[in-house]
CSV table of C-alpha atoms and ligand atoms in Angstrom, one decimal:
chain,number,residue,atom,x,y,z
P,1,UNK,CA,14.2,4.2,-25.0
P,2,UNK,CA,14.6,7.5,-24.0
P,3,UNK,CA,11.4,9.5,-21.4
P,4,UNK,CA,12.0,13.1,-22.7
P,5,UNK,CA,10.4,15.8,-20.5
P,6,UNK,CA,8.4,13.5,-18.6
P,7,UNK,CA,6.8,13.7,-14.8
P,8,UNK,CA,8.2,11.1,-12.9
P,9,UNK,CA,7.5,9.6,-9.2
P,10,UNK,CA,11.1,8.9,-7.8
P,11,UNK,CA,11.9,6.3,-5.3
P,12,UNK,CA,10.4,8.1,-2.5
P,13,UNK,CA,7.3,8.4,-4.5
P,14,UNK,CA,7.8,12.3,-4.7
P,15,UNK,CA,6.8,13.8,-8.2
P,16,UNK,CA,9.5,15.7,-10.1
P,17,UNK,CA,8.4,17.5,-13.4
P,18,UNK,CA,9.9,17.3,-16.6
P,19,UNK,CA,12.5,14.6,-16.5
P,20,UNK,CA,14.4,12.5,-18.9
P,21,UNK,CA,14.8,8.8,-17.9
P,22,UNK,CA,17.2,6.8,-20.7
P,23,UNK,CA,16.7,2.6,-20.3
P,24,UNK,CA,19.8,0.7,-21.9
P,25,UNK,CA,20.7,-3.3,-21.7
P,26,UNK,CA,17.1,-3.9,-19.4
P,27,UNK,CA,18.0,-1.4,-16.8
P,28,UNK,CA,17.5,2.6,-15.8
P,29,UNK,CA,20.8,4.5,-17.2
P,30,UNK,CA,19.8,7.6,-16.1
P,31,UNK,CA,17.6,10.1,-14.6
P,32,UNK,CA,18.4,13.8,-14.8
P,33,UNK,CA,16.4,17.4,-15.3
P,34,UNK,CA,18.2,17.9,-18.5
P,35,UNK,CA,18.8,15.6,-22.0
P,36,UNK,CA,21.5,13.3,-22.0
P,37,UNK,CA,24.5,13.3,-24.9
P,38,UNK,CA,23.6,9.3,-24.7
P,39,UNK,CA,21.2,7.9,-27.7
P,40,UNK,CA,19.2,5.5,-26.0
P,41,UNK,CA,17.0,4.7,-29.0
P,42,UNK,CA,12.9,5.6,-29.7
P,43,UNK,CA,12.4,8.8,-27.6
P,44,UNK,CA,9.0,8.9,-25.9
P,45,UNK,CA,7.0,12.1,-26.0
P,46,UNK,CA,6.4,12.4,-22.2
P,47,UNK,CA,4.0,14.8,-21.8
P,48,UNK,CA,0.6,14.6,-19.9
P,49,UNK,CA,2.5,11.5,-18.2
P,50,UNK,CA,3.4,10.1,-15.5
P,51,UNK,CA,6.3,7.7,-15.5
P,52,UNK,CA,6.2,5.4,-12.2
P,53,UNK,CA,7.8,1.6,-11.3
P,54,UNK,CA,5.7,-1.3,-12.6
P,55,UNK,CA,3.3,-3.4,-10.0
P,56,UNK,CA,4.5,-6.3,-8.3
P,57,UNK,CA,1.2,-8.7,-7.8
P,58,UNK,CA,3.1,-10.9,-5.2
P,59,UNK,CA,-0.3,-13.2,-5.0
P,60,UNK,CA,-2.1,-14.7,-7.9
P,61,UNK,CA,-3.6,-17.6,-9.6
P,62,UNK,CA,-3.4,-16.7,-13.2
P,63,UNK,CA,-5.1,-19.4,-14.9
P,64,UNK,CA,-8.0,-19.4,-12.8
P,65,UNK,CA,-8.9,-16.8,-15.4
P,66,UNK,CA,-10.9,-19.5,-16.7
P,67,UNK,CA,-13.1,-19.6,-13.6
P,68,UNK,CA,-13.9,-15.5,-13.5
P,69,UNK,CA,-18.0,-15.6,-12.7
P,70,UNK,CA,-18.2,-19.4,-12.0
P,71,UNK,CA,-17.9,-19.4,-8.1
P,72,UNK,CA,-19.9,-17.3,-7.1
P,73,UNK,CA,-21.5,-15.3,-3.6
P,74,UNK,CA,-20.3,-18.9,-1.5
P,75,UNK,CA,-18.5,-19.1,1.6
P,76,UNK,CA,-15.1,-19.9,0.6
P,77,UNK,CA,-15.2,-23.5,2.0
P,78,UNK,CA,-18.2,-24.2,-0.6
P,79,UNK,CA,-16.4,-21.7,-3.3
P,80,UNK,CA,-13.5,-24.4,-3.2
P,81,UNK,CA,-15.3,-27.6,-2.5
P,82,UNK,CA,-19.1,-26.9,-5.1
P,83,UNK,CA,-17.4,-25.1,-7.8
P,84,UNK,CA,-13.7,-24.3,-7.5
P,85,UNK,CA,-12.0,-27.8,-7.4
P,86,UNK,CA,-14.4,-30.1,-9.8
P,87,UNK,CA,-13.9,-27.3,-11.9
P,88,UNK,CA,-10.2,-27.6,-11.5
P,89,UNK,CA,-11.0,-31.6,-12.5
P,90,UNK,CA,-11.4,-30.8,-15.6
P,91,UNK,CA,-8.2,-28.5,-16.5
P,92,UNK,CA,-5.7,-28.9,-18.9
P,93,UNK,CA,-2.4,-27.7,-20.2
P,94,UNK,CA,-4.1,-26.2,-23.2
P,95,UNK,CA,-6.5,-24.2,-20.6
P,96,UNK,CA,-3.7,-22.9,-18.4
P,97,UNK,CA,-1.6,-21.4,-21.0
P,98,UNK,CA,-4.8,-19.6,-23.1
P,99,UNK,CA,-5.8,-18.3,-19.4
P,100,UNK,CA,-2.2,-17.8,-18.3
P,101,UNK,CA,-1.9,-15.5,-21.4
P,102,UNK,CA,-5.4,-13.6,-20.7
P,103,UNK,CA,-4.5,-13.1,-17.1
P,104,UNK,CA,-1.1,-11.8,-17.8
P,105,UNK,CA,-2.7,-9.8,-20.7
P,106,UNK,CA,-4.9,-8.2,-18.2
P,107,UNK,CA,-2.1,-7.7,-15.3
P,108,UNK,CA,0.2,-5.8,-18.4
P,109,UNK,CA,-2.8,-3.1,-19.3
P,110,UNK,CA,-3.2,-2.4,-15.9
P,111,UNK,CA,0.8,-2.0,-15.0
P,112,UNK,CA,2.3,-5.2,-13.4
P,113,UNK,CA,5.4,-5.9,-14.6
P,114,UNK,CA,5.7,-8.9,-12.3
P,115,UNK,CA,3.5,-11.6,-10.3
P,116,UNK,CA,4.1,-14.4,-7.9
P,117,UNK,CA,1.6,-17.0,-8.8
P,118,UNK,CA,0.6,-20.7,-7.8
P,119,UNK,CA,-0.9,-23.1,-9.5
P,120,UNK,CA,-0.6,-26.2,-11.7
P,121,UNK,CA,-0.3,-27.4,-15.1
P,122,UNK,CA,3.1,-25.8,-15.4
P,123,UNK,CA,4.0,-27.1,-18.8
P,124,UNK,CA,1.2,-24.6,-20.2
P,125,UNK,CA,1.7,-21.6,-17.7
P,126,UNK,CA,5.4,-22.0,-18.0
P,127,UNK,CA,5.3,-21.7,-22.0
P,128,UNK,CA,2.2,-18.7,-21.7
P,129,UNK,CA,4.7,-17.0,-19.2
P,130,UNK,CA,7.9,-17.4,-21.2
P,131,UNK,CA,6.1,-16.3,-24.3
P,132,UNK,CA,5.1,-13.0,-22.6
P,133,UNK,CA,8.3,-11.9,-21.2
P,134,UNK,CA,6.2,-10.4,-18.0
P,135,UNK,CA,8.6,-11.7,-14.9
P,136,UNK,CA,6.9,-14.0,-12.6
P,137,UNK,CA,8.1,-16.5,-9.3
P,138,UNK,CA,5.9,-19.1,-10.2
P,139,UNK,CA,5.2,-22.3,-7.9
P,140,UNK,CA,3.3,-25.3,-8.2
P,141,UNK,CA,0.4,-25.9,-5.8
P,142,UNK,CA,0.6,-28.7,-3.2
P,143,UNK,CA,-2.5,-30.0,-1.8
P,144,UNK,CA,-2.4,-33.3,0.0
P,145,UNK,CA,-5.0,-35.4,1.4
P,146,UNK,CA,-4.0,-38.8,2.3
P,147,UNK,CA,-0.7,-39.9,4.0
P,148,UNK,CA,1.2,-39.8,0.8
P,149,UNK,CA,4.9,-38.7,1.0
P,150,UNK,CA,5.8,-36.4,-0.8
P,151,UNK,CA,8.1,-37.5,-3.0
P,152,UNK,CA,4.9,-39.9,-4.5
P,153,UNK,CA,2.8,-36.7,-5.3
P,154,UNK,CA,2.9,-35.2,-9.2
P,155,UNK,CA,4.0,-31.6,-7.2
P,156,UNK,CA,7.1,-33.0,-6.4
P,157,UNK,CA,7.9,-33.8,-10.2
P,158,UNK,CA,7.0,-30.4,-11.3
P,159,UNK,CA,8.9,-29.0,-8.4
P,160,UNK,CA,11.8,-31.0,-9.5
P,161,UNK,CA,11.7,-28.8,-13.1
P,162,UNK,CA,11.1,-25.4,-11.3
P,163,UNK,CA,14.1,-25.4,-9.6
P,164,UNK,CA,15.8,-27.0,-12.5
P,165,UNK,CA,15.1,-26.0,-16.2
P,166,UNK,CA,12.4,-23.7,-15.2
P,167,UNK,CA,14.7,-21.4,-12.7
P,168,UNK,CA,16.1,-18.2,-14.3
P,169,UNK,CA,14.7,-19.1,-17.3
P,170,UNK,CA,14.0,-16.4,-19.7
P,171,UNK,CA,16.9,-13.9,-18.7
P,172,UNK,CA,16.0,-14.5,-15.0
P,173,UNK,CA,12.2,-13.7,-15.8
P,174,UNK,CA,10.8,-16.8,-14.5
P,175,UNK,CA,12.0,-18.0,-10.9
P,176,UNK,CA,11.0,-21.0,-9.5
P,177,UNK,CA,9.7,-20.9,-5.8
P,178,UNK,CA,7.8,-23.8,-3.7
P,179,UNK,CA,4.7,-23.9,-2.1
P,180,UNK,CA,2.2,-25.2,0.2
P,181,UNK,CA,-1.3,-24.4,-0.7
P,182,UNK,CA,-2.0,-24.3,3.3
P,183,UNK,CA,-2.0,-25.9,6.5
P,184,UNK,CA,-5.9,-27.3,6.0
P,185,UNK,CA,-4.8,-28.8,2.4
P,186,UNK,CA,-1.6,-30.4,3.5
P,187,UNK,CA,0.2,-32.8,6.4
P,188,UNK,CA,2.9,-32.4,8.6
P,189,UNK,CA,5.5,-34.6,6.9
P,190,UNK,CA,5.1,-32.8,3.5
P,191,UNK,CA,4.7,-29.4,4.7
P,192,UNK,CA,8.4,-30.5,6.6
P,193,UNK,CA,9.1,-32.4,3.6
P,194,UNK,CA,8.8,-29.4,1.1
P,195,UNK,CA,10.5,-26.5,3.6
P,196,UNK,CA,13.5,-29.5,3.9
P,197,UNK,CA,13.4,-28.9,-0.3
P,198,UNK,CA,13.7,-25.2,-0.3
P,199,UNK,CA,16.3,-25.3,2.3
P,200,UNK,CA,18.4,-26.8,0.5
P,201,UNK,CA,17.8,-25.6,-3.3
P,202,UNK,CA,17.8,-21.9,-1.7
P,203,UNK,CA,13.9,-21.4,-2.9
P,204,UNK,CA,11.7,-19.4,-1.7
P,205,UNK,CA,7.9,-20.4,-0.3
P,206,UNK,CA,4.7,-19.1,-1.3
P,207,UNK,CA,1.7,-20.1,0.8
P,208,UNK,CA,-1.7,-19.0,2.1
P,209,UNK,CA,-2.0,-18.0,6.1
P,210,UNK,CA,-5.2,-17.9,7.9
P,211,UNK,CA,-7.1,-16.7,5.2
P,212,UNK,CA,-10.4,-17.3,7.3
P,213,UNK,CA,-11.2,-17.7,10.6
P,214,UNK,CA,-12.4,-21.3,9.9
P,215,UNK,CA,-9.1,-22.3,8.4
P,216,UNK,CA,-7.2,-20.4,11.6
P,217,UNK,CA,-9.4,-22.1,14.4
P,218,UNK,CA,-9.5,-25.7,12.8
P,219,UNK,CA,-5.7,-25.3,12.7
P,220,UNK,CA,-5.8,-24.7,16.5
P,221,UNK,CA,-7.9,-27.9,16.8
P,222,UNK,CA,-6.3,-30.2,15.5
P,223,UNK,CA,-2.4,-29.5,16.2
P,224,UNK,CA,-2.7,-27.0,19.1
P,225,UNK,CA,-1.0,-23.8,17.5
P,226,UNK,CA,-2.2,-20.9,15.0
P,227,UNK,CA,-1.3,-21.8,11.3
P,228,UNK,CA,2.0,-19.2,11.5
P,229,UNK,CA,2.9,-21.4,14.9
P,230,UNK,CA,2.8,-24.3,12.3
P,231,UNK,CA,4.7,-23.4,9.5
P,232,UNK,CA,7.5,-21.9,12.1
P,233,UNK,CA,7.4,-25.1,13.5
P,234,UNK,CA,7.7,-27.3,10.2
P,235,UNK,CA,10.0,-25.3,9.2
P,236,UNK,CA,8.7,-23.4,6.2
P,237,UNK,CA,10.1,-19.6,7.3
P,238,UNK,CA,13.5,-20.9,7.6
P,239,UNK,CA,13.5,-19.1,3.9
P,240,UNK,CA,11.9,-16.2,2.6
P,241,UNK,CA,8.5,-16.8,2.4
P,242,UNK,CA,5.3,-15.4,1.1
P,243,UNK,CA,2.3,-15.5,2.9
P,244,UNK,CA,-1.1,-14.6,1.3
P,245,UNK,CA,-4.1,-12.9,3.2
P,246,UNK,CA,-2.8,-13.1,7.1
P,247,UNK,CA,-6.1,-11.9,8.0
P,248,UNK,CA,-6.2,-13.8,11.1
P,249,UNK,CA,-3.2,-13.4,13.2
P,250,UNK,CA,-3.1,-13.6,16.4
P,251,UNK,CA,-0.8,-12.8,19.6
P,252,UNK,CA,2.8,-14.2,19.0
P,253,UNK,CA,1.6,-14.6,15.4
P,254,UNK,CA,2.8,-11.3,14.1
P,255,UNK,CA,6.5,-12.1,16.1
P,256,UNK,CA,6.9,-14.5,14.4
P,257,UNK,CA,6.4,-13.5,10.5
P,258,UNK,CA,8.4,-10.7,11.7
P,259,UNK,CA,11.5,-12.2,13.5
P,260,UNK,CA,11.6,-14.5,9.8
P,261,UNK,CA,11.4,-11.3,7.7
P,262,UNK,CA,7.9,-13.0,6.1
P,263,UNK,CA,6.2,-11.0,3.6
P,264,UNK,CA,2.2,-10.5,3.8
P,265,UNK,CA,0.6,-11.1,0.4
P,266,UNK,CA,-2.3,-8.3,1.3
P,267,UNK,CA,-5.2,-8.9,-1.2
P,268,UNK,CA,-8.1,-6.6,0.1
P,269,UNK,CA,-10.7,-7.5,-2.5
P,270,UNK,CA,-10.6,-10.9,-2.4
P,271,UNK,CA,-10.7,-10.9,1.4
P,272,UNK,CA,-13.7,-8.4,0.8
P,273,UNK,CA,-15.6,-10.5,-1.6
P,274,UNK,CA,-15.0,-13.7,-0.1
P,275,UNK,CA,-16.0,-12.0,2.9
P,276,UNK,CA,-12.5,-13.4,4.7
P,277,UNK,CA,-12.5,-10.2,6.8
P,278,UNK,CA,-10.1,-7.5,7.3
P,279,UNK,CA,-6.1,-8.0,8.3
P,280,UNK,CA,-4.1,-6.2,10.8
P,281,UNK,CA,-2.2,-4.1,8.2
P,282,UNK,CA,-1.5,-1.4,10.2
P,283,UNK,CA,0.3,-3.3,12.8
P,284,UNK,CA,2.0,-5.3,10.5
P,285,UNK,CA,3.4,-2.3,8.8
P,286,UNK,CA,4.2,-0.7,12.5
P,287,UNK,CA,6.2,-3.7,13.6
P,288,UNK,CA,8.3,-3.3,10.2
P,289,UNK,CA,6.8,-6.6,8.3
P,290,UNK,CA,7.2,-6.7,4.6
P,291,UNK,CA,3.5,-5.8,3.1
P,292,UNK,CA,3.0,-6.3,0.1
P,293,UNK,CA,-0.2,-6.6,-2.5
P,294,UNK,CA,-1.9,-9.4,-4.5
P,295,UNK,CA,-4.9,-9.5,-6.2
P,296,UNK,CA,-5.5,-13.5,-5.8
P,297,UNK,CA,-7.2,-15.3,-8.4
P,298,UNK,CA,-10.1,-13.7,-10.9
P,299,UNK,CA,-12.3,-16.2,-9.2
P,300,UNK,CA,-12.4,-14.4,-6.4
P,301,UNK,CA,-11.6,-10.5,-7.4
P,302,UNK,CA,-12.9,-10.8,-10.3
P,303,UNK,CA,-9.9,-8.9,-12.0
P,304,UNK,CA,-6.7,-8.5,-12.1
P,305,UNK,CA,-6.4,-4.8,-12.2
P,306,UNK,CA,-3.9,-4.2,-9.4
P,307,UNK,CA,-5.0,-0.7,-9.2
P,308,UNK,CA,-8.0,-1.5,-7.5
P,309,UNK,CA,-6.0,-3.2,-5.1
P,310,UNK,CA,-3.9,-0.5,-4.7
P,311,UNK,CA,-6.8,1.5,-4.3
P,312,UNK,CA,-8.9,-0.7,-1.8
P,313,UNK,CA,-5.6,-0.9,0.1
P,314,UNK,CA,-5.3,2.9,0.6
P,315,UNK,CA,-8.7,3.2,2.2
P,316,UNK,CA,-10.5,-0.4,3.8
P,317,UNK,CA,-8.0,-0.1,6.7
P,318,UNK,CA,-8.8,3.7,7.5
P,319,UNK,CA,-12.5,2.4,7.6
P,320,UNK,CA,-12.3,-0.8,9.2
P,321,UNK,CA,-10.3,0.3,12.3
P,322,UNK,CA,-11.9,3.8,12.1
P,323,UNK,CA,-8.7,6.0,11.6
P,324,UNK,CA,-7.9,8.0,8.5
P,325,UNK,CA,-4.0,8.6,9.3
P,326,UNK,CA,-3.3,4.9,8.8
P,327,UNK,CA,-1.7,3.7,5.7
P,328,UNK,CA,-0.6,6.6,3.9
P,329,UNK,CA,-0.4,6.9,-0.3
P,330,UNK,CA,3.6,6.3,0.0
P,331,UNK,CA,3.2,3.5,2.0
P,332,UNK,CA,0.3,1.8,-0.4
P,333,UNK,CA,3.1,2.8,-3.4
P,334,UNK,CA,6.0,1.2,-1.2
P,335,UNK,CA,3.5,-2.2,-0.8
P,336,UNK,CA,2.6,-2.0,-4.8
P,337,UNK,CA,6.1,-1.8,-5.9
P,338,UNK,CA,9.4,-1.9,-4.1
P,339,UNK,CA,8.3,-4.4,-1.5
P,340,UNK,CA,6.6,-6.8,-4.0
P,341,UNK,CA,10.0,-6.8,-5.7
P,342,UNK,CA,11.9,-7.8,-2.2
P,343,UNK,CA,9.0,-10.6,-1.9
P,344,UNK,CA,10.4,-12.3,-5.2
P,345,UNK,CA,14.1,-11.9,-4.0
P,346,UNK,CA,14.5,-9.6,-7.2
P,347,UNK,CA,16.8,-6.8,-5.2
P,348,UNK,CA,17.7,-4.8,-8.3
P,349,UNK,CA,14.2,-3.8,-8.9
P,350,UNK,CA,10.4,-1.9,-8.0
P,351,UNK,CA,12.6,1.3,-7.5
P,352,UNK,CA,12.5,4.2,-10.0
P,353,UNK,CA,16.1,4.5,-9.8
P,354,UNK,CA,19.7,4.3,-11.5
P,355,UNK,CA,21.1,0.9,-11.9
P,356,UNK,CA,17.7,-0.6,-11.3
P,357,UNK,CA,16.0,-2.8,-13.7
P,358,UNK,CA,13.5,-0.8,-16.0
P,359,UNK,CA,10.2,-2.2,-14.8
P,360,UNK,CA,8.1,1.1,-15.8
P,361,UNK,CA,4.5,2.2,-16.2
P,362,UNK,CA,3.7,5.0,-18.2
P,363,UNK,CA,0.0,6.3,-17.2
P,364,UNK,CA,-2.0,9.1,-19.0
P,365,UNK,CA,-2.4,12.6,-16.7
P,366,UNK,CA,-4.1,13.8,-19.3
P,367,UNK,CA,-7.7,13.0,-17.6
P,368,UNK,CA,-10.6,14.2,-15.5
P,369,UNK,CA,-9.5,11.9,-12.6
P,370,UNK,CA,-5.8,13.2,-12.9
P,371,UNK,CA,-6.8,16.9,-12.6
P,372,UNK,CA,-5.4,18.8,-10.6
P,373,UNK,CA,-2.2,17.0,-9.9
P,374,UNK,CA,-1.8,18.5,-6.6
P,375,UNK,CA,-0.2,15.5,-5.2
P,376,UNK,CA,0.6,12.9,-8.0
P,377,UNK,CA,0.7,9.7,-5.5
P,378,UNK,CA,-2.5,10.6,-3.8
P,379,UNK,CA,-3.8,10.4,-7.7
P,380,UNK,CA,-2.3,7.3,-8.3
P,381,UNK,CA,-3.4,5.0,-5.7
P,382,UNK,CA,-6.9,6.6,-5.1
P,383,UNK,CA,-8.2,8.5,-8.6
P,384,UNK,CA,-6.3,6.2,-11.4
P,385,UNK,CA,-8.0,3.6,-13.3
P,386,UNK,CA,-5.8,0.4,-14.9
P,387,UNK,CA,-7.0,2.0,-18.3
P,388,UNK,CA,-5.0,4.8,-17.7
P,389,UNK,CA,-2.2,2.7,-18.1
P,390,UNK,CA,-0.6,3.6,-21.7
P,391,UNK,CA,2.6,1.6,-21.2
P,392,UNK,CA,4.1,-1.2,-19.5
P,393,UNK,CA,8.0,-2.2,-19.9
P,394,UNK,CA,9.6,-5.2,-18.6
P,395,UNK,CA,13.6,-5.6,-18.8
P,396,UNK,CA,13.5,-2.5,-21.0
P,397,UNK,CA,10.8,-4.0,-23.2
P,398,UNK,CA,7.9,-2.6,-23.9
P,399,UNK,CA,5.3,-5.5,-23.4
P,400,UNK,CA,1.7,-3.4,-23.5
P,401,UNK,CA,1.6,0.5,-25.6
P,402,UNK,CA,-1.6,2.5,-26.1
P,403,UNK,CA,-4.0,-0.8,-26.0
P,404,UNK,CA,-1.9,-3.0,-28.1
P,405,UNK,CA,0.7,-6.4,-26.8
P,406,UNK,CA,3.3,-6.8,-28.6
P,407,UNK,CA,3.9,-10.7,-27.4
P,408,UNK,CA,0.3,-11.7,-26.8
P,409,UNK,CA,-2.3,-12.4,-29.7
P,410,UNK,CA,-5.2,-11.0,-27.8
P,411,UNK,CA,-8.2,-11.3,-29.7
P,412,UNK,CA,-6.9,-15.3,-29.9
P,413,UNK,CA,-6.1,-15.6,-26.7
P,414,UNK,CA,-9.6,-14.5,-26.1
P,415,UNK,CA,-11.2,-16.2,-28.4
P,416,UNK,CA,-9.3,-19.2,-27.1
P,417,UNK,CA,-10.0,-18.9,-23.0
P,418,UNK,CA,-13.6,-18.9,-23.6
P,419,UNK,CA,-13.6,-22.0,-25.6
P,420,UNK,CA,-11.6,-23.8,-22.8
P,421,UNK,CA,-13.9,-22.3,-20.1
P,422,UNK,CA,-17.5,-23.1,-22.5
P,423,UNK,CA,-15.9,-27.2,-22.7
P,424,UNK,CA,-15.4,-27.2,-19.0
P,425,UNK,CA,-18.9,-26.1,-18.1
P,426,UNK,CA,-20.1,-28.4,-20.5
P,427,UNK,CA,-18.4,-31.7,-19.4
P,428,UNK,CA,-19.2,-30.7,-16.0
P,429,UNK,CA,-23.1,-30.5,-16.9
P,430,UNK,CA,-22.9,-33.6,-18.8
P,431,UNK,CA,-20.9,-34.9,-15.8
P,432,UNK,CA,-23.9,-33.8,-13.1
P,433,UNK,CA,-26.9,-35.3,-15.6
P,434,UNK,CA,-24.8,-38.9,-15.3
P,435,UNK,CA,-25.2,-38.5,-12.1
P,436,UNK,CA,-28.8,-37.8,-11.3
X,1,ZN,ZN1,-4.8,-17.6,-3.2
């Protein structure tokens, strides 16, 4: 596909007017004020639009889809214990791929190009992914209760395929990362049993990090260190790692996700609505830490519109530590895109730039909220809407155009996710009658 004459933020996120972008074999061939001599297929009419690098949602849940307006105004404790997990109970393989689909349906209309997810039932997010052709580092959730090892737990047998058939599958789409759900939902010999794993495969880690200050002060309890203390000590950021929410650090904390290059998964609007409380951005961005941004599941957002992110980014931390120079539009953009990209380990992408893979959103100018474009990154991350999204491209693909998906049978896929979600409610009813 060839851009022609269309406005483009570049990789400092500075607009330039009237360029022409060609994409050949998946990545961006070139960049340039004036038409190539190349053909590089379909040209694109680009005016009134903006072409910009895709979103990187570097924390996720996709199917939990399925769960959007079930849990609801709970302390997250409750949220997980009352509704979240026996609704879990009663998943299935079916379930996860319809809501798989619908979440990666919803995360392509609103620009992401790529998400870092974890969950279970693999065998139906796996094919729901593959299908799509949307990239994703997907890993399976690990929760442990007992004194299992954790060889014994199902986890391990899915981990077993995501570093194996599952890793680089789909032209590289699909990586395969490891995870512990958190300190509070695991044990010291698995958490050391699963960084041990990804040492030695070369995976990376995705895991949540004091999300609350319940989770962070229990932690302190029982084994005498903050939850970032733990994981350093059990050896989890011995590779790259992910960490969602960080909204508790403390003291030597922030040393030490930044001495192991750690990324922060920031995901403002679930912190916000399941009132988990505000993180330190700004001095994790200060000391040089790798920010980037997730929306977390729909159960807790409830969308997946990273936009709104982007947006609640850009302006909750001015608020919350009462200073409007902090976090600037670049540095929102940066957390959005580049850096979500360096999260996944996917070096050749999130930059709108020559050689780079050609993971592009197209969005509409042509609006009220767009006008005047004084200063187009200011527009994006605080005026935009996801609907004025008009194109989303993965690998040179087009996945999403103009309200239509051209590997995703929507109105099915609907259709299909509230079915699964109406049979879950309904068992779970029937479930709580047997019980009175
Ligand atoms: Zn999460």
């Amino acid at each position: 596909m060839l851009f022609c004459n269309i406005d483009l933020l570049d990789e400092k996120f500075a607009l330039q007017r009237g360029q022409y972008v060609g994409v050949k074999d998946g990545r961006i061939a070139y960049i340039g004020e004036t038409e190539p001599q190349e053909d590089y297929g379909e040209r694109y009419d680009g005016r009134h639009r903006l072409l910009l690098s895709g979103f990187y949602n570097v924390h996720s849940h996709a199917p939990m889809t399925l769960l959007r307006g079930y849990a609801e105004n709970l302390p997250l404790q409750r949220w997980l214990n009352e509704r979240v997990f026996p609704f879990e109970d009663q998943l299935s393989d079916e379930a996860a791929y319809y809501a798989t689909q619908l979440a990666i349906a919803e995360m392509l209309a609103s620009g992401t190009v790529s998400f870092t997810d974890m969950y279970f039932f693999l065998d139906g997010m796996t094919k729901a992914i593959l299908e799509s052709k949307i990239k994703c580092n997907l890993s399976r959730g690990l929760t442990v209760f007992d004194d299992s090892d954790y060889e014994q737990t199902a986890a391990y047998r899915d981990n077993l395929r995501l570093l194996g058939e599952w890793n680089g599958a789909g032209d590289g789409r699909l990586i395969g990362d490891l995870c512990i759900h958190g300190e509070y939902t695991s044990t010291p010999k698995v958490v050391e049993a699963v960084a041990a794993q990804a040492k030695a495969s070369g995976a990376r880690m995705h895991i949540h990090l004091s999300e609350t200050q319940t989770e962070h002060e229990e932690c302190k309890q029982r084994h005498g260190m903050t939850p970032a203390a733990y994981m350093q000590a059990h050896g989890v950021f011995d590779v790259p790692t992910t960490a969602a929410h960080c909204v508790w650090l403390e003291g030597e904390d922030f040393e030490i996700l930044r001495s192991h290059g750690v990324t922060v998964a920031c995901c403002p609007a679930s912190n916000l609505k399941l009132a988990s409380g505000y993180a330190n951005i700004p001095k994790l961005l200060d000391m040089g830490i790798n920010v980037a941004l997730g929306t977390d599941g729909a159960a807790s957002n409830n969308n997946l519109n990273i936009l709104q992110d982007l947006y609640l980014f850009g302006v909750v931390y001015k608020g919350y530590y009462r200073n409007s120079t902090l976090i600037t539009p670049v540095q929102a953009l940066y957390a959005a895109t580049r850096a979500g990209a360096l999260a996944q380990g996917r070096e050749d992408s999130g930059l709108l730039r020559v050689g780079c893979r050609a993971d592009l959103c197209v969005i509409d100018t042509d609006t009220p909220q767009f006008t005047p474009m004084t200063d187009a990154a200011c527009n994006v991350v605080y005026a935009a809407q996801g609907a004025d999204v008009k194109l989303t491209m993965v690998d040179g693909e087009v996945l999403y155009r103009d309200g239509a998906y051209t590997t995703i049978d929507i109105e099915r896929v609907k259709a299909e996710t509230q079915r699964c979600t109406d049979d879950i409610i309904r068992r779970l009813q029937r479930g709580e009658r047997q019980h009175d």
